[in-house]
XYZ file of C-alpha atoms in Angstrom:
318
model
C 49.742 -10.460 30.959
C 53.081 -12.481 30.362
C 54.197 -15.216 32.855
C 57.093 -13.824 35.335
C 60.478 -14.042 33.608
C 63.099 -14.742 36.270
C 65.730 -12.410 34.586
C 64.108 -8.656 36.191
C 66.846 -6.015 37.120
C 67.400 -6.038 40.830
C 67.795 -2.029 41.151
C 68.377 0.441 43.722
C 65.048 2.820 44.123
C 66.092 6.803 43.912
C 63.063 7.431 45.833
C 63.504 5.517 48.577
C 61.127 2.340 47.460
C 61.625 -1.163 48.023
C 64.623 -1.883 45.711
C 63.829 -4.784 44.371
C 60.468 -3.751 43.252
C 60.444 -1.294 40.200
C 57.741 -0.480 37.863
C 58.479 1.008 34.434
C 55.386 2.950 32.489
C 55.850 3.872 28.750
C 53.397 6.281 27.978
C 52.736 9.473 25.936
C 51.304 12.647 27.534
C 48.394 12.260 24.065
C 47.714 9.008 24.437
C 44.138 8.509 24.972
C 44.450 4.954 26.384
C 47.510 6.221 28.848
C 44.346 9.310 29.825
C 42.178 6.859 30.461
C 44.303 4.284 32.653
C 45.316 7.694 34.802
C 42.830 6.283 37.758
C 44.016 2.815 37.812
C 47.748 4.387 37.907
C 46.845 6.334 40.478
C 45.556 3.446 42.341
C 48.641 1.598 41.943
C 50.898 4.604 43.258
C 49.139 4.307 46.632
C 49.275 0.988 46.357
C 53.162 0.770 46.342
C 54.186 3.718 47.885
C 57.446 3.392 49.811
C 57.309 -0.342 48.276
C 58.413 0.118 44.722
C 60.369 2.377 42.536
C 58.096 3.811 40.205
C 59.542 5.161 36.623
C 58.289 6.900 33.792
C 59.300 6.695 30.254
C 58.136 8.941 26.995
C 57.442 6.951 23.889
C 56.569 9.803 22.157
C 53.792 9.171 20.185
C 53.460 11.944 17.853
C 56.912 13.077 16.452
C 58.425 16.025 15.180
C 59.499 14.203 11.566
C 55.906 12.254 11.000
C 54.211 13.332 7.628
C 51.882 16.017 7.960
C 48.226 14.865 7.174
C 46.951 16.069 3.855
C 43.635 16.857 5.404
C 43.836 18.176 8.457
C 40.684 18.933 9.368
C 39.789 15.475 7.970
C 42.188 13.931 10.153
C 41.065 16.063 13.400
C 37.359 14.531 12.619
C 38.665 10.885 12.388
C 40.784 11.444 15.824
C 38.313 13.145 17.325
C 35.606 10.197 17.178
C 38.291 7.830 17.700
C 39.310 9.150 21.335
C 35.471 9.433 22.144
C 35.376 5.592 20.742
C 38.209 4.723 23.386
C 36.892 7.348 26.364
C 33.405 5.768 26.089
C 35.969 2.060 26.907
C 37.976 3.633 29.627
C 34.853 6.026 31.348
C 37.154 9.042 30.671
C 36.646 12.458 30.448
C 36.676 13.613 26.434
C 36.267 17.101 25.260
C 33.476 18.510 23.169
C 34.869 19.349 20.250
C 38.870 17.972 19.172
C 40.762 21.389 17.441
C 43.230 19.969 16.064
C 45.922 17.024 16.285
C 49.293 17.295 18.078
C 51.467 17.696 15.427
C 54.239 16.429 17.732
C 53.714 14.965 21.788
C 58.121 15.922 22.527
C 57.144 18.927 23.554
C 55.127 17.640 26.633
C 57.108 15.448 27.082
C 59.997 17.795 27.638
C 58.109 19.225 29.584
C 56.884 16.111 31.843
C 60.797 14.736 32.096
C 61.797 18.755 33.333
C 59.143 18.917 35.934
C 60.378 15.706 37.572
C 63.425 17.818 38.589
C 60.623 19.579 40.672
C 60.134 16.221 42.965
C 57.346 13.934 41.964
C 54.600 16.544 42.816
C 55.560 18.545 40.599
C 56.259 15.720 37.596
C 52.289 14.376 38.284
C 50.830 17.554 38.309
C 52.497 18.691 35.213
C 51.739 15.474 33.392
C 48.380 15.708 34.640
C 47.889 19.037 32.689
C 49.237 18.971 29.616
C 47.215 15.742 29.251
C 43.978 17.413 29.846
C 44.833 20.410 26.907
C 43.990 17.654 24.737
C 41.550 15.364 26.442
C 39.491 18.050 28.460
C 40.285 20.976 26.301
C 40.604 19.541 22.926
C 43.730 22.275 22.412
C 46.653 19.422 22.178
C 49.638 21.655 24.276
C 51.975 20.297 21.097
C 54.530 23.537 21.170
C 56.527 24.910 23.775
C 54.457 28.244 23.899
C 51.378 26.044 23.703
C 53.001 23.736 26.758
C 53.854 26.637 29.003
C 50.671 28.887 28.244
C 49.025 25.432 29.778
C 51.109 25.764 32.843
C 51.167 29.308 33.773
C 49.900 29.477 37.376
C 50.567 25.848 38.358
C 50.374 25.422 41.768
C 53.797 23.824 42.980
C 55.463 24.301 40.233
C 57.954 26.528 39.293
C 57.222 27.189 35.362
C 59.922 29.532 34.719
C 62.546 27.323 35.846
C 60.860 24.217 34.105
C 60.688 26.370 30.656
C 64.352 27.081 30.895
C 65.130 23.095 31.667
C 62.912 21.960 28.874
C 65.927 22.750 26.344
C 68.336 21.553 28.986
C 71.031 19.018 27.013
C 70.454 16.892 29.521
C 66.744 16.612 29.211
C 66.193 16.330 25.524
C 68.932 13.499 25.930
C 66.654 11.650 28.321
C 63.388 11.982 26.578
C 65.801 10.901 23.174
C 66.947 8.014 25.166
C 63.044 7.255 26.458
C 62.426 7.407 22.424
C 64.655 4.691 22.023
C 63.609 2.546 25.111
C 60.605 2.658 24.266
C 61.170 1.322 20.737
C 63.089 -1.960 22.184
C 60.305 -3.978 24.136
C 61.347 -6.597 26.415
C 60.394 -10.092 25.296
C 57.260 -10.642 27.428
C 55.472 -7.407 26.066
C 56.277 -8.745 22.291
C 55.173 -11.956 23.473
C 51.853 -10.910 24.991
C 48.390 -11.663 23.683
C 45.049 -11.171 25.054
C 41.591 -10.094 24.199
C 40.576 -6.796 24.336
C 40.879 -3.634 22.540
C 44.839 -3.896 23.590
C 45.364 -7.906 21.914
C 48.955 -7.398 21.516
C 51.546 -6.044 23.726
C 53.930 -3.935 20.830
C 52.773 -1.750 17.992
C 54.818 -1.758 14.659
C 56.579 1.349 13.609
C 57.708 2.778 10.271
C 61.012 1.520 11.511
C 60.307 -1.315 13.980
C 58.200 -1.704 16.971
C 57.161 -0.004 20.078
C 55.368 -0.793 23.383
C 51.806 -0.281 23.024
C 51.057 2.843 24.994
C 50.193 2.746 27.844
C 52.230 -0.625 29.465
C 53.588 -1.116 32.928
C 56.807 -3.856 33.256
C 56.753 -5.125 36.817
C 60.084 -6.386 38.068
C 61.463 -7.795 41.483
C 62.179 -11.102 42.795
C 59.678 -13.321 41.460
C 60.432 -12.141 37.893
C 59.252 -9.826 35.421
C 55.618 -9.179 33.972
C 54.261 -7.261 31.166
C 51.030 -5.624 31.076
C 50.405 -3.495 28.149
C 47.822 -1.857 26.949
C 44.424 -0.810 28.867
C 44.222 -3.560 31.502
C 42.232 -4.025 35.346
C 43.573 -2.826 38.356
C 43.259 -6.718 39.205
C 45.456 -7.571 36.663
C 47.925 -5.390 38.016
C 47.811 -6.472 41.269
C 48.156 -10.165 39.801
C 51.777 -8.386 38.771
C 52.554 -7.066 41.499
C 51.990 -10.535 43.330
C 53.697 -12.156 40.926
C 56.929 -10.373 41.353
C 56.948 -9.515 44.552
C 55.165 -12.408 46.628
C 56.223 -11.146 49.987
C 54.160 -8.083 50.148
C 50.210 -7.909 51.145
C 49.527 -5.312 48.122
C 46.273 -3.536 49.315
C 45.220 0.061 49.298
C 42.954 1.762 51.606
C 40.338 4.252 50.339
C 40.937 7.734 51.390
C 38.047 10.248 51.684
C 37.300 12.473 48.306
C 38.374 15.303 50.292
C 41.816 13.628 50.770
C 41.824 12.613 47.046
C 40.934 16.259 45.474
C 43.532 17.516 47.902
C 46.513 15.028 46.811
C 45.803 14.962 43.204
C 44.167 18.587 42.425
C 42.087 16.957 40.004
C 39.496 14.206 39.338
C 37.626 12.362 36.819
C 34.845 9.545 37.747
C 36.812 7.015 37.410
C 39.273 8.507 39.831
C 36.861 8.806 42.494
C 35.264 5.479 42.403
C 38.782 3.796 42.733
C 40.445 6.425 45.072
C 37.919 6.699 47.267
C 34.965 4.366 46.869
C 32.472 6.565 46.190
C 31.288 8.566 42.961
C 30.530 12.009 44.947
C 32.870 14.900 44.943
C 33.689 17.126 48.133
C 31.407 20.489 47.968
C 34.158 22.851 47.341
C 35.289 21.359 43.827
C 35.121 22.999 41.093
C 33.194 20.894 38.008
C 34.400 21.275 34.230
C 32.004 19.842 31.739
C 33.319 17.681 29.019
C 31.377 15.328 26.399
C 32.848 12.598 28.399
C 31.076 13.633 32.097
C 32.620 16.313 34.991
C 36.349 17.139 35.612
C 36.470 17.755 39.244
C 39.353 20.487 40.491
C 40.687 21.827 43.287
C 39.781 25.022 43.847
C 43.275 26.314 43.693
C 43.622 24.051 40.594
C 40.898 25.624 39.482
C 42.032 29.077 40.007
C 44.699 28.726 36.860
C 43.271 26.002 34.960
C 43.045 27.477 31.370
C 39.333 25.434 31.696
C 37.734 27.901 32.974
C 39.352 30.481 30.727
C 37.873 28.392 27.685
C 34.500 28.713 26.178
C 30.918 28.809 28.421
C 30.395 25.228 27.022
C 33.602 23.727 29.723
C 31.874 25.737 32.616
C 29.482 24.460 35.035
C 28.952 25.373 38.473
C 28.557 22.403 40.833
C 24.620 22.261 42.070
């Protein structure tokens, strides 16, 4: 991570956080890396809840105006092997078999920046999903029939509504003004270097550069850190002390009964660092992938378009 720069934005937090604490996360709803830092994330929400304001911005990863690939199936191969390559890193969940590439990630997006209109509930478990039509189901949600097919049934979420918002001028401005944010790093993440599979902290673009996906920008009144890229949850606590000296930042564990309930649905990873332990409760509901169990909620599981997929996703817990 980048030394503290002294020159954060003191903000207000909407949500009723600490206001001089804010945490900004770029990320794409197909990044594998962003899938795969979902438990650490996690960790951090309940680690600065009611301390921090916590927002989230689309860098869009796959666009609507990128070249098409002149093999697809050639290209879904390549991708394919490459997310296993970066699931095996990160301990996440991958699916069996890759169908195709998102042609374009603004639809889930959309979709992501409408359901935060719903509360914050509503904005995780929505992210949550769409990310898991392409890392759990290998079906990338990449169209807005694909997105909302993906969504029917959500528990706490009103789908109708969020499928008339997702053309909302107000919403595709936001997501075009993420775009753009997230195409303008701040100096620390262009400055950063470190080993790892994430050495630098901005990727170059056919017009510039962008914030490697995922990376969190701490800011509050010891200055401002970058972390991008796959990094610990130590290093992010390192941040957080950083910026905001004054605050003991520990989590307690909460029981995996707790966890299934708050988050609907759990990988490995997400259980180890949620709760301590690598046991789920007995009444979730396990979805095989190449990469080890999904765990769900049973009312997750109820419209989870998992266990509407082929035999190979299904597996009774024993």
């Amino acid at each position: 991570m980048t030394p503290a720069s002294p020159d954060g934005p003191k903000r207000t937090g909407a949500d009723g956080g600490d206001a001089t604490v804010e945490i900004v996360e770029y990320t794409d709803p197909a990044c594998p890396w962003a899938w795969g830092s979902e438990p650490a994330f996690r960790h951090l929400r309940a680690l600065t809840a009611g301390r921090a304001r916590w927002r989230r911005v689309f860098g869009i990863l796959f666009d609507d105006g990128d070249d098409p690939a002149p093999d697809p199936a050639a290209e879904t191969a390549w991708y394919g092997r490459y997310i296993a390559d970066i699931a095996r890193h990160t301990r996440a969940p991958y699916a069996h078999r890759l169908r195709w590439v998102a042609a374009t990630s603004r639809p889930a997006s959309l979709a992501a920046k409408a359901a935060e209109r719903q509360g914050a509930i509503a904005g995780e478990r929505v992210l949550r999903r769409l990310r898991e039509t392409t890392f759990v189901l290998g079906t990338p949600a990449d169209t807005a029939e694909r997105v909302l097919d993906a969504l029917a049934g959500l528990d706490g979420v009103d789908v109708a509504r969020l499928g008339a918002e997702m053309d909302d001028p107000s919403v595709v401005a936001a997501v075009r003004q993420d775009h753009a944010e997230a195409r303008d790093p701040i100096p620390e993440a262009s400055a950063f270097r470190a080993p790892g599979p994430h050495g630098t902290g901005v990727k170059e673009t056919e017009d510039g550069v962008r914030y490697a996906l995922p990376t969190l920008v701490f800011s509050g009144p010891g200055g401002r850190v970058a972390a991008p890229g796959w990094r610990s949850v130590a290093e992010y606590t390192a941040a957080l002390r950083t910026v905001a000296p004054g605050h003991l930042w520990q989590a307690a564990l909460i029981g995996p009964e707790e966890a299934l309930a708050e988050h609907r649905s759990l990988t490995g990873p997400d259980l180890s660092l949620l709760t301590g332990r690598t046991t789920p409760p007995p009444t979730a509901v396990r979805v095989e992938t190449a990469g080890g169990p999904l765990w769900l909620h049973p009312d997750e599981a109820a419209t989870h378009p998992a266990l509407a997929a082929p035999s190979e996703l299904k597996s009774p817990r024993s």
